[in-house]
mmCIF file of C-alpha atoms in Angstrom:
data_model
loop_
_atom_site.group_PDB
_atom_site.id
_atom_site.type_symbol
_atom_site.label_atom_id
_atom_site.label_comp_id
_atom_site.label_asym_id
_atom_site.label_seq_id
_atom_site.Cartn_x
_atom_site.Cartn_y
_atom_site.Cartn_z
ATOM 1 C CA MET A 1 214.639 28.217 49.741
ATOM 2 C CA VAL A 2 211.624 26.583 50.431
ATOM 3 C CA ARG A 3 211.899 23.908 53.091
ATOM 4 C CA PHE A 4 210.671 20.771 51.618
ATOM 5 C CA GLY A 5 212.069 19.091 54.214
ATOM 6 C CA LYS A 6 211.284 14.938 52.760
ATOM 7 C CA LYS A 7 211.803 16.022 49.686
ATOM 8 C CA VAL A 8 215.330 17.289 50.267
ATOM 9 C CA LEU A 9 215.960 13.946 52.292
ATOM 10 C CA ALA A 10 214.702 11.835 49.462
ATOM 11 C CA ALA A 11 217.359 13.677 47.129
ATOM 12 C CA THR A 12 220.033 13.387 49.411
ATOM 13 C CA LEU A 13 219.538 9.862 49.661
ATOM 14 C CA SER A 14 218.923 9.123 46.102
ATOM 15 C CA ALA A 15 222.877 10.900 45.837
ATOM 16 C CA SER A 16 224.075 8.790 48.412
ATOM 17 C CA MET A 17 222.917 5.366 46.390
ATOM 18 C CA VAL A 18 224.365 6.779 43.801
ATOM 19 C CA LEU A 19 227.655 6.979 45.393
ATOM 20 C CA ALA A 20 227.210 3.667 47.307
ATOM 21 C CA MET A 21 226.708 1.783 43.973
ATOM 22 C CA THR A 22 229.848 3.709 42.293
ATOM 23 C CA ALA A 23 231.819 2.771 45.288
ATOM 24 C CA CYS A 24 230.804 -1.056 45.312
ATOM 25 C CA GLY A 25 232.620 -1.408 41.989
ATOM 26 C CA SER A 26 235.524 -3.161 43.810
ATOM 27 C CA GLY A 27 233.463 -6.248 44.370
ATOM 28 C CA SER A 28 233.755 -9.413 42.248
ATOM 29 C CA SER A 29 233.739 -9.166 38.280
ATOM 30 C CA SER A 30 230.810 -11.621 38.103
ATOM 31 C CA LYS A 31 228.500 -9.722 41.045
ATOM 32 C CA THR A 32 229.921 -6.334 39.311
ATOM 33 C CA THR A 33 228.018 -7.833 35.426
ATOM 34 C CA GLU A 34 224.916 -8.794 37.421
ATOM 35 C CA LYS A 35 224.667 -5.303 39.275
ATOM 36 C CA ALA A 36 225.151 -3.649 35.468
ATOM 37 C CA ALA A 37 222.696 -5.703 34.052
ATOM 38 C CA GLU A 38 220.099 -5.290 36.910
ATOM 39 C CA THR A 39 220.760 -1.381 36.543
ATOM 40 C CA THR A 40 220.189 -1.328 32.935
ATOM 41 C CA ALA A 41 217.047 -3.506 33.186
ATOM 42 C CA ALA A 42 215.592 -0.816 35.277
ATOM 43 C CA ALA A 43 216.760 2.302 33.571
ATOM 44 C CA GLU A 44 215.028 0.515 30.755
ATOM 45 C CA SER A 45 211.763 -0.092 32.904
ATOM 46 C CA ALA A 46 212.242 3.768 34.150
ATOM 47 C CA LYS A 47 212.187 4.921 30.713
ATOM 48 C CA GLU A 48 209.151 2.988 29.439
ATOM 49 C CA ILE A 49 207.237 4.659 32.736
ATOM 50 C CA THR A 50 208.530 7.769 31.977
ATOM 51 C CA ALA A 51 207.125 7.469 28.252
ATOM 52 C CA GLU A 52 203.984 6.431 29.515
ATOM 53 C CA ALA A 53 203.645 8.968 31.947
ATOM 54 C CA LYS A 54 204.332 11.793 29.368
ATOM 55 C CA GLU A 55 201.738 9.884 27.270
ATOM 56 C CA GLU A 56 199.114 10.255 29.694
ATOM 57 C CA THR A 57 199.797 13.838 30.871
ATOM 58 C CA ALA A 58 199.978 14.788 26.946
ATOM 59 C CA GLU A 59 196.340 13.162 27.038
ATOM 60 C CA GLU A 60 195.355 14.673 29.944
ATOM 61 C CA THR A 61 196.348 18.172 28.374
ATOM 62 C CA ALA A 62 195.168 17.768 25.316
ATOM 63 C CA GLY A 63 192.526 20.609 24.813
ATOM 64 C CA ALA A 64 193.491 22.394 28.225
ATOM 65 C CA VAL A 65 193.778 25.883 27.258
ATOM 66 C CA MET A 66 194.326 29.147 29.203
ATOM 67 C CA PRO A 67 190.484 30.383 29.879
ATOM 68 C CA LYS A 68 189.359 33.698 29.016
ATOM 69 C CA ALA A 69 188.568 36.143 31.910
ATOM 70 C CA SER A 70 185.254 37.260 32.393
ATOM 71 C CA GLY A 71 186.026 41.192 32.229
ATOM 72 C CA GLU A 72 184.330 41.935 35.607
ATOM 73 C CA LYS A 73 186.792 43.238 38.423
ATOM 74 C CA LEU A 74 188.283 41.578 40.425
ATOM 75 C CA VAL A 75 188.624 42.971 43.761
ATOM 76 C CA ILE A 76 191.448 41.386 46.156
ATOM 77 C CA GLY A 77 191.778 41.665 50.017
ATOM 78 C CA THR A 78 194.993 41.098 51.359
ATOM 79 C CA LEU A 79 197.865 42.403 53.872
ATOM 80 C CA ALA A 80 200.738 45.002 52.994
ATOM 81 C CA ASN A 81 203.820 42.532 53.689
ATOM 82 C CA TRP A 82 205.030 39.198 52.652
ATOM 83 C CA VAL A 83 201.608 37.940 52.763
ATOM 84 C CA GLY A 84 199.822 40.092 49.883
ATOM 85 C CA LEU A 85 203.391 40.750 47.991
ATOM 86 C CA PRO A 86 202.839 37.771 45.190
ATOM 87 C CA ALA A 87 199.400 39.554 44.319
ATOM 88 C CA TRP A 88 201.193 42.686 44.508
ATOM 89 C CA TYR A 89 204.166 42.028 42.538
ATOM 90 C CA ALA A 90 201.958 40.395 39.878
ATOM 91 C CA TYR A 91 199.845 43.899 39.518
ATOM 92 C CA ALA A 92 202.881 45.719 39.230
ATOM 93 C CA GLU A 93 204.479 43.605 36.978
ATOM 94 C CA GLY A 94 201.532 43.558 34.823
ATOM 95 C CA TYR A 95 200.708 39.645 34.804
ATOM 96 C CA TYR A 96 196.994 40.406 34.960
ATOM 97 C CA GLU A 97 196.807 42.778 32.680
ATOM 98 C CA GLU A 98 198.333 39.834 30.179
ATOM 99 C CA VAL A 99 196.136 37.954 30.632
ATOM 100 C CA GLY A 100 193.009 40.200 30.494
ATOM 101 C CA LEU A 101 192.233 40.643 33.980
ATOM 102 C CA ASP A 102 190.836 43.596 35.912
ATOM 103 C CA VAL A 103 192.396 43.724 39.283
ATOM 104 C CA GLU A 104 191.940 45.921 42.172
ATOM 105 C CA ILE A 105 194.128 45.397 45.087
ATOM 106 C CA VAL A 106 192.954 46.624 48.622
ATOM 107 C CA ASN A 107 194.969 46.424 51.473
ATOM 108 C CA PHE A 108 194.486 45.742 55.253
ATOM 109 C CA GLY A 109 197.815 46.900 56.835
ATOM 110 C CA SER A 110 198.775 43.624 59.131
ATOM 111 C CA GLN A 111 195.520 42.542 60.399
ATOM 112 C CA GLY A 112 194.080 39.531 58.977
ATOM 113 C CA THR A 113 190.673 40.069 61.001
ATOM 114 C CA LEU A 114 190.019 42.968 58.873
ATOM 115 C CA VAL A 115 190.215 40.925 55.598
ATOM 116 C CA ASN A 116 187.816 38.496 56.882
ATOM 117 C CA GLU A 117 185.560 41.409 57.752
ATOM 118 C CA ALA A 118 185.740 42.616 54.440
ATOM 119 C CA MET A 119 184.805 39.327 52.989
ATOM 120 C CA ALA A 120 182.082 38.842 54.923
ATOM 121 C CA ALA A 121 181.080 42.072 54.017
ATOM 122 C CA ASP A 122 181.126 40.936 50.487
ATOM 123 C CA GLU A 123 183.658 43.837 49.879
ATOM 124 C CA CYS A 124 186.288 41.711 48.040
ATOM 125 C CA ASP A 125 186.105 38.473 45.790
ATOM 126 C CA ILE A 126 189.509 36.850 46.920
ATOM 127 C CA ALA A 127 191.448 37.324 50.154
ATOM 128 C CA VAL A 128 195.287 36.872 50.173
ATOM 129 C CA SER A 129 195.815 36.706 54.231
ATOM 130 C CA GLY A 130 197.170 34.967 56.989
ATOM 131 C CA MET A 131 196.272 32.535 59.861
ATOM 132 C CA ALA A 132 193.196 34.326 60.797
ATOM 133 C CA SER A 133 191.901 32.760 57.496
ATOM 134 C CA VAL A 134 190.962 29.919 59.560
ATOM 135 C CA TYR A 135 188.051 31.685 61.300
ATOM 136 C CA ALA A 136 186.849 32.995 57.820
ATOM 137 C CA LEU A 137 186.697 29.645 56.340
ATOM 138 C CA SER A 138 185.202 27.824 59.587
ATOM 139 C CA THR A 139 181.727 29.936 58.177
ATOM 140 C CA GLY A 140 181.594 27.840 55.181
ATOM 141 C CA MET A 141 180.885 30.833 53.003
ATOM 142 C CA TYR A 142 184.293 30.401 51.008
ATOM 143 C CA LYS A 143 186.633 28.322 48.977
ATOM 144 C CA TYR A 144 190.372 27.574 49.905
ATOM 145 C CA ILE A 145 191.870 28.050 46.442
ATOM 146 C CA GLY A 146 195.689 28.187 47.054
ATOM 147 C CA ASP A 147 198.714 27.981 49.525
ATOM 148 C CA GLY A 148 200.469 31.200 50.112
ATOM 149 C CA CYS A 149 203.517 32.676 51.842
ATOM 150 C CA LEU A 150 205.544 29.624 53.605
ATOM 151 C CA THR A 151 207.323 30.902 56.648
ATOM 152 C CA ILE A 152 210.608 29.515 57.098
ATOM 153 C CA SER A 153 211.149 31.243 60.559
ATOM 154 C CA GLY A 154 210.634 34.778 61.847
ATOM 155 C CA GLU A 155 206.982 34.541 63.939
ATOM 156 C CA THR A 156 208.645 34.814 67.780
ATOM 157 C CA LEU A 157 208.296 35.894 71.024
ATOM 158 C CA TYR A 158 210.165 38.506 72.781
ATOM 159 C CA GLY A 159 210.866 38.737 76.119
ATOM 160 C CA ARG A 160 213.056 41.363 78.635
ATOM 161 C CA PRO A 161 216.711 40.344 79.303
ATOM 162 C CA ASP A 162 216.323 40.857 83.200
ATOM 163 C CA ASP A 163 212.671 38.835 83.264
ATOM 164 C CA ALA A 164 212.971 35.212 84.946
ATOM 165 C CA ILE A 165 211.518 33.835 81.963
ATOM 166 C CA TYR A 166 214.804 34.580 80.101
ATOM 167 C CA LYS A 167 217.242 34.068 83.029
ATOM 168 C CA ALA A 168 215.511 30.336 83.422
ATOM 169 C CA GLY A 169 217.924 29.880 80.257
ATOM 170 C CA ALA A 170 217.637 27.738 76.930
ATOM 171 C CA ASP A 171 216.637 24.291 76.438
ATOM 172 C CA ALA A 172 218.571 21.727 73.892
ATOM 173 C CA ASN A 173 215.768 23.259 71.511
ATOM 174 C CA GLY A 174 216.988 26.758 72.143
ATOM 175 C CA VAL A 175 213.854 27.676 73.729
ATOM 176 C CA TYR A 176 214.069 29.821 76.947
ATOM 177 C CA GLY A 177 211.620 29.494 79.774
ATOM 178 C CA SER A 178 210.403 27.346 82.369
ATOM 179 C CA ALA A 179 206.964 25.948 83.684
ATOM 180 C CA ASP A 180 207.639 27.805 87.322
ATOM 181 C CA ALA A 181 208.656 31.176 85.048
ATOM 182 C CA LEU A 182 205.997 31.121 82.820
ATOM 183 C CA LYS A 183 203.481 31.005 86.236
ATOM 184 C CA ASP A 184 200.443 33.935 85.491
ATOM 185 C CA ALA A 185 202.432 35.126 82.405
ATOM 186 C CA VAL A 186 201.167 37.822 80.126
ATOM 187 C CA ILE A 187 201.234 37.570 76.451
ATOM 188 C CA LEU A 188 200.895 40.927 74.352
ATOM 189 C CA GLY A 189 199.653 40.247 70.703
ATOM 190 C CA PRO A 190 196.808 40.229 68.144
ATOM 191 C CA MET A 191 194.556 37.876 68.683
ATOM 192 C CA ASN A 192 193.057 35.204 65.915
ATOM 193 C CA THR A 193 196.441 35.306 64.340
ATOM 194 C CA THR A 194 199.552 33.253 63.986
ATOM 195 C CA ALA A 195 200.727 35.415 67.026
ATOM 196 C CA GLN A 196 198.139 34.074 69.532
ATOM 197 C CA MET A 197 198.734 30.667 67.800
ATOM 198 C CA ASN A 198 202.535 30.800 68.845
ATOM 199 C CA ALA A 199 201.897 32.149 72.255
ATOM 200 C CA ILE A 200 199.522 28.952 72.816
ATOM 201 C CA ALA A 201 201.843 26.465 71.338
ATOM 202 C CA TYR A 202 204.971 27.935 73.182
ATOM 203 C CA MET A 203 202.866 27.702 76.497
ATOM 204 C CA GLN A 204 201.907 24.223 75.566
ATOM 205 C CA TYR A 205 205.778 23.447 75.003
ATOM 206 C CA PHE A 206 206.202 23.976 78.946
ATOM 207 C CA GLY A 207 202.789 22.195 79.654
ATOM 208 C CA ILE A 208 200.726 25.226 80.279
ATOM 209 C CA ASP A 209 197.141 25.091 78.473
ATOM 210 C CA ALA A 210 195.859 27.912 76.753
ATOM 211 C CA ASN A 211 193.018 28.741 79.396
ATOM 212 C CA SER A 212 195.874 29.234 81.976
ATOM 213 C CA PHE A 213 197.822 32.345 80.926
ATOM 214 C CA THR A 214 196.686 35.811 79.876
ATOM 215 C CA PHE A 215 196.957 36.471 76.392
ATOM 216 C CA THR A 216 196.022 40.482 75.793
ATOM 217 C CA ASN A 217 194.348 41.455 72.663
ATOM 218 C CA LEU A 218 196.445 44.255 70.975
ATOM 219 C CA ASP A 219 197.517 44.884 67.409
ATOM 220 C CA TYR A 220 201.081 44.744 66.844
ATOM 221 C CA SER A 221 202.224 48.168 66.666
ATOM 222 C CA SER A 222 199.951 48.632 70.228
ATOM 223 C CA ALA A 223 201.033 45.603 71.718
ATOM 224 C CA LEU A 224 204.922 46.865 70.921
ATOM 225 C CA ALA A 225 204.092 50.278 72.420
ATOM 226 C CA ALA A 226 202.737 48.529 75.319
ATOM 227 C CA PHE A 227 205.555 46.170 75.823
ATOM 228 C CA GLU A 228 207.856 48.553 75.524
ATOM 229 C CA SER A 229 206.083 50.678 78.416
ATOM 230 C CA GLY A 230 206.548 47.700 80.655
ATOM 231 C CA GLN A 231 203.353 45.923 80.327
ATOM 232 C CA GLY A 232 203.241 41.963 79.796
ATOM 233 C CA ASN A 233 205.809 39.232 80.248
ATOM 234 C CA LEU A 234 206.213 38.544 76.507
ATOM 235 C CA ILE A 235 204.914 39.890 73.159
ATOM 236 C CA ALA A 236 204.490 37.753 69.952
ATOM 237 C CA VAL A 237 205.529 38.934 66.983
ATOM 238 C CA ASN A 238 206.088 38.623 63.013
ATOM 239 C CA PRO A 239 209.622 39.786 61.578
ATOM 240 C CA THR A 240 208.536 43.545 61.346
ATOM 241 C CA TYR A 241 208.362 43.922 65.144
ATOM 242 C CA ALA A 242 211.237 41.526 65.932
ATOM 243 C CA ALA A 243 213.703 43.112 64.394
ATOM 244 C CA ILE A 244 212.391 46.657 66.238
ATOM 245 C CA LEU A 245 212.427 44.518 69.569
ATOM 246 C CA ALA A 246 215.679 43.059 68.597
ATOM 247 C CA ALA A 247 217.280 46.452 68.001
ATOM 248 C CA ASP A 248 215.876 48.068 71.241
ATOM 249 C CA GLY A 249 217.366 45.301 73.229
ATOM 250 C CA TYR A 250 214.707 42.710 74.126
ATOM 251 C CA VAL A 251 215.522 39.183 73.356
ATOM 252 C CA GLN A 252 213.969 36.346 71.730
ATOM 253 C CA VAL A 253 212.596 33.243 73.665
ATOM 254 C CA SER A 254 211.445 30.982 71.058
ATOM 255 C CA ASP A 255 210.378 30.921 67.172
ATOM 256 C CA PHE A 256 207.357 28.634 66.184
ATOM 257 C CA THR A 257 209.370 26.295 64.256
ATOM 258 C CA GLN A 258 210.976 25.609 67.580
ATOM 259 C CA VAL A 259 207.486 24.695 69.534
ATOM 260 C CA SER A 260 205.355 23.481 66.588
ATOM 261 C CA PRO A 261 205.874 20.731 64.086
ATOM 262 C CA GLN A 262 203.699 22.665 61.716
ATOM 263 C CA ASP A 263 204.980 25.133 58.746
ATOM 264 C CA ILE A 264 202.804 28.157 58.780
ATOM 265 C CA ILE A 265 201.244 28.688 55.234
ATOM 266 C CA ASP A 266 199.347 31.903 54.357
ATOM 267 C CA ALA A 267 195.771 31.561 52.792
ATOM 268 C CA VAL A 268 194.312 32.467 49.229
ATOM 269 C CA TYR A 269 190.493 32.123 49.158
ATOM 270 C CA CYS A 270 187.420 33.091 47.357
ATOM 271 C CA GLN A 271 183.791 33.852 47.976
ATOM 272 C CA ASN A 272 181.862 30.882 47.118
ATOM 273 C CA GLU A 273 180.046 32.480 44.634
ATOM 274 C CA VAL A 274 182.847 33.875 42.892
ATOM 275 C CA ALA A 275 184.123 30.671 42.929
ATOM 276 C CA GLU A 276 181.182 29.039 41.283
ATOM 277 C CA LYS A 277 180.124 31.988 38.973
ATOM 278 C CA ARG A 278 183.749 33.288 37.713
ATOM 279 C CA PRO A 279 186.324 30.128 37.817
ATOM 280 C CA GLU A 280 187.872 31.464 34.836
ATOM 281 C CA ASP A 281 188.921 34.629 36.470
ATOM 282 C CA VAL A 282 189.917 32.439 39.769
ATOM 283 C CA GLU A 283 192.430 30.431 37.716
ATOM 284 C CA LEU A 284 193.636 33.396 36.100
ATOM 285 C CA PHE A 285 194.100 35.083 39.459
ATOM 286 C CA LEU A 286 196.062 32.172 40.871
ATOM 287 C CA TYR A 287 198.417 31.394 37.784
ATOM 288 C CA CYS A 288 199.552 35.337 37.902
ATOM 289 C CA TYR A 289 199.896 34.807 41.487
ATOM 290 C CA TYR A 290 202.105 31.717 41.354
ATOM 291 C CA LYS A 291 204.203 33.120 38.311
ATOM 292 C CA ALA A 292 205.070 36.038 40.648
ATOM 293 C CA CYS A 293 206.006 33.546 43.327
ATOM 294 C CA GLN A 294 208.077 31.696 40.575
ATOM 295 C CA ASP A 295 209.358 35.137 39.683
ATOM 296 C CA MET A 296 210.423 36.481 43.256
ATOM 297 C CA LEU A 297 212.318 33.237 43.710
ATOM 298 C CA ASN A 298 214.098 33.530 40.600
ATOM 299 C CA ASN A 299 215.068 36.971 40.888
ATOM 300 C CA GLN A 300 215.784 38.222 44.613
ATOM 301 C CA ASP A 301 216.659 41.778 43.665
ATOM 302 C CA ASN A 302 213.586 42.670 41.874
ATOM 303 C CA ARG A 303 211.556 40.838 44.676
ATOM 304 C CA VAL A 304 213.544 43.468 47.118
ATOM 305 C CA ALA A 305 212.897 46.350 44.577
ATOM 306 C CA VAL A 306 208.964 45.959 44.066
ATOM 307 C CA ALA A 307 208.412 44.877 47.642
ATOM 308 C CA TYR A 308 210.444 47.679 49.390
ATOM 309 C CA LYS A 309 208.498 50.487 47.182
ATOM 310 C CA TRP A 310 205.309 48.817 47.893
ATOM 311 C CA TYR A 311 205.746 48.461 51.756
ATOM 312 C CA VAL A 312 207.257 52.270 51.478
ATOM 313 C CA ASP A 313 203.862 53.779 49.508
ATOM 314 C CA GLU A 314 201.401 51.639 52.043
ATOM 315 C CA GLY A 315 203.183 53.705 54.977
ATOM 316 C CA LEU A 316 205.561 51.222 56.440
ATOM 317 C CA ASP A 317 208.636 51.859 58.323
ATOM 318 C CA TYR A 318 210.791 49.646 55.996
ATOM 319 C CA LYS A 319 214.697 49.877 55.311
ATOM 320 C CA GLU A 320 215.678 48.069 52.171
ATOM 321 C CA GLN A 321 217.648 45.530 54.495
ATOM 322 C CA ASP A 322 214.350 44.868 56.038
ATOM 323 C CA VAL A 323 213.258 43.667 52.902
ATOM 324 C CA ILE A 324 216.289 41.540 52.417
ATOM 325 C CA ASP A 325 216.214 39.800 55.598
ATOM 326 C CA GLU A 326 212.926 38.856 54.847
ATOM 327 C CA CYS A 327 213.869 36.972 51.708
ATOM 328 C CA SER A 328 215.566 34.644 53.905
ATOM 329 C CA LEU A 329 212.550 34.317 56.698
ATOM 330 C CA LYS A 330 209.410 34.149 54.116
ATOM 331 C CA SER A 331 209.343 31.776 50.771
ATOM 332 C CA TYR A 332 206.656 31.316 48.217
ATOM 333 C CA PHE A 333 205.105 28.039 46.618
ATOM 334 C CA THR A 334 205.300 27.751 42.787
ATOM 335 C CA LEU A 335 202.765 26.067 40.332
ATOM 336 C CA ASP A 336 205.094 23.256 40.304
ATOM 337 C CA THR A 337 205.311 22.819 44.556
ATOM 338 C CA VAL A 338 201.978 23.812 45.712
ATOM 339 C CA ASP A 339 199.480 21.077 46.501
ATOM 340 C CA SER A 340 202.138 18.487 45.825
ATOM 341 C CA GLY A 341 204.580 16.263 48.007
ATOM 342 C CA ASP A 342 204.093 16.917 51.679
ATOM 343 C CA TYR A 343 202.553 20.033 51.188
ATOM 344 C CA LEU A 344 199.488 19.069 50.265
ATOM 345 C CA LEU A 345 196.537 22.183 49.589
ATOM 346 C CA GLY A 346 195.500 23.144 52.762
ATOM 347 C CA SER A 347 197.410 21.376 55.094
ATOM 348 C CA PHE A 348 198.264 24.528 57.371
ATOM 349 C CA MET A 349 194.176 25.266 57.487
ATOM 350 C CA ASN A 350 193.276 21.794 58.703
ATOM 351 C CA TYR A 351 195.917 22.078 61.157
ATOM 352 C CA ALA A 352 194.981 25.262 62.899
ATOM 353 C CA ALA A 353 191.636 24.463 62.588
ATOM 354 C CA GLU A 354 192.314 21.155 64.813
ATOM 355 C CA PHE A 355 195.076 23.162 66.951
ATOM 356 C CA LEU A 356 192.046 25.765 67.577
ATOM 357 C CA LEU A 357 189.655 22.839 68.505
ATOM 358 C CA THR A 358 191.794 21.339 70.609
ATOM 359 C CA ASN A 359 192.496 24.659 72.842
ATOM 360 C CA GLU A 360 188.299 25.199 72.562
ATOM 361 C CA LYS A 361 188.938 28.106 70.458
ATOM 362 C CA VAL A 362 186.518 26.517 67.663
ATOM 363 C CA THR A 363 183.960 24.041 67.539
ATOM 364 C CA GLU A 364 183.512 20.507 65.567
ATOM 365 C CA ASP A 365 181.423 22.017 62.842
ATOM 366 C CA ASP A 366 183.787 24.866 62.741
ATOM 367 C CA VAL A 367 186.602 22.245 61.894
ATOM 368 C CA THR A 368 184.367 20.739 59.375
ATOM 369 C CA ASN A 369 183.744 23.569 57.265
ATOM 370 C CA VAL A 370 187.280 24.358 57.169
ATOM 371 C CA LYS A 371 187.969 20.979 55.872
ATOM 372 C CA ALA A 372 185.190 21.199 53.525
ATOM 373 C CA SER A 373 186.066 24.637 51.910
ATOM 374 C CA ILE A 374 189.373 23.042 50.586
ATOM 375 C CA ASP A 375 189.240 22.832 46.980
ATOM 376 C CA ASN A 376 192.443 22.001 44.969
ATOM 377 C CA SER A 377 190.076 21.832 41.228
ATOM 378 C CA PHE A 378 191.818 25.189 40.324
ATOM 379 C CA ILE A 379 194.994 24.359 41.177
ATOM 380 C CA THR A 380 194.786 20.813 39.113
ATOM 381 C CA SER A 381 193.033 22.778 36.044
ATOM 382 C CA ILE A 382 195.524 25.464 35.806
ATOM 383 C CA LYS A 383 198.382 22.700 36.252
ATOM 384 C CA LYS A 384 196.936 21.083 33.132
ATOM 385 C CA TRP A 385 196.638 24.020 30.597
ATOM 386 C CA ALA A 386 199.630 25.916 31.937
ATOM 387 C CA SER A 387 201.754 22.786 30.833
ATOM 388 C CA ALA A 388 200.090 23.117 27.457
ATOM 389 C CA GLU A 389 200.859 26.667 27.245
#
């Protein structure tokens, strides 16, 4: 399930209010009559407002129609995991073909930095990638056009059960470690990714800044091999490698959700030129992408089937149960929920940029470029014509 914390709270409060109003029926007859009259008046007012809103929506969407594809190939650079799954799901289910899009999907394993490089070389038109996207956006060369996968949990740090860090025990939040135990700690993982961000957030949780510990840059598979050979004190991993570590007897010391107030949200961004010259293709891609997200949330069995086949075809060492477990760790926005409520478009990229600035990993100009890249005009347009379909 997608964690819309404040929305869920608001819904709960509304239900509580209804129950409270029902329970208050034991009061005096006059007060009950007054409250009924007030409620009736409020209901009538709400009906009028709803009717007006519907009229306004109808006026806004009048004439809004699905655009036509340009006919040019649209190359999507992504990762062969939960990050890129909606883009692939839409391809596998024929959604692109239905709207006339000619789409090619290029996978870059689990390395978002390679997606950045491909975009910089103009080899891809659109990227569906992870936290490394913030570095691409900092160049000012791209438009951030959509929010991707929403991490519920699973971005973790693992250690050894006999290490002083784990032996320090867990605090009230379930986070293992202490400032003393973490002195001179070495953490393994891929740089410029959520893994590094997780490592920094974890160390800061214990009052240790980003420049006071060693983060050794290794891709996930190399980091795993190095860690299992005895190198490093901790390893920062995603769910795929966390499952391997747990099976091999290593212990989780922290999850990103325990040490950070911000949800991890993956990115969908495109070349500035593509956004300018082929906006129809961008909209159609996003429409298919969020249609896939909706379908995956509605039909977990098909999500698992499509994901498992794709992962295995891409050479990943996955079991079907791994994909089933992934469903509880990774969720997605839909056309209804993206850029709405507490999740305005690009919120995580803005957070990541500010976080990296605080830790001297990017500059003020980089942050300005990231913020300027966020463009919700495509999502806004799609919502209008999709509702009129």
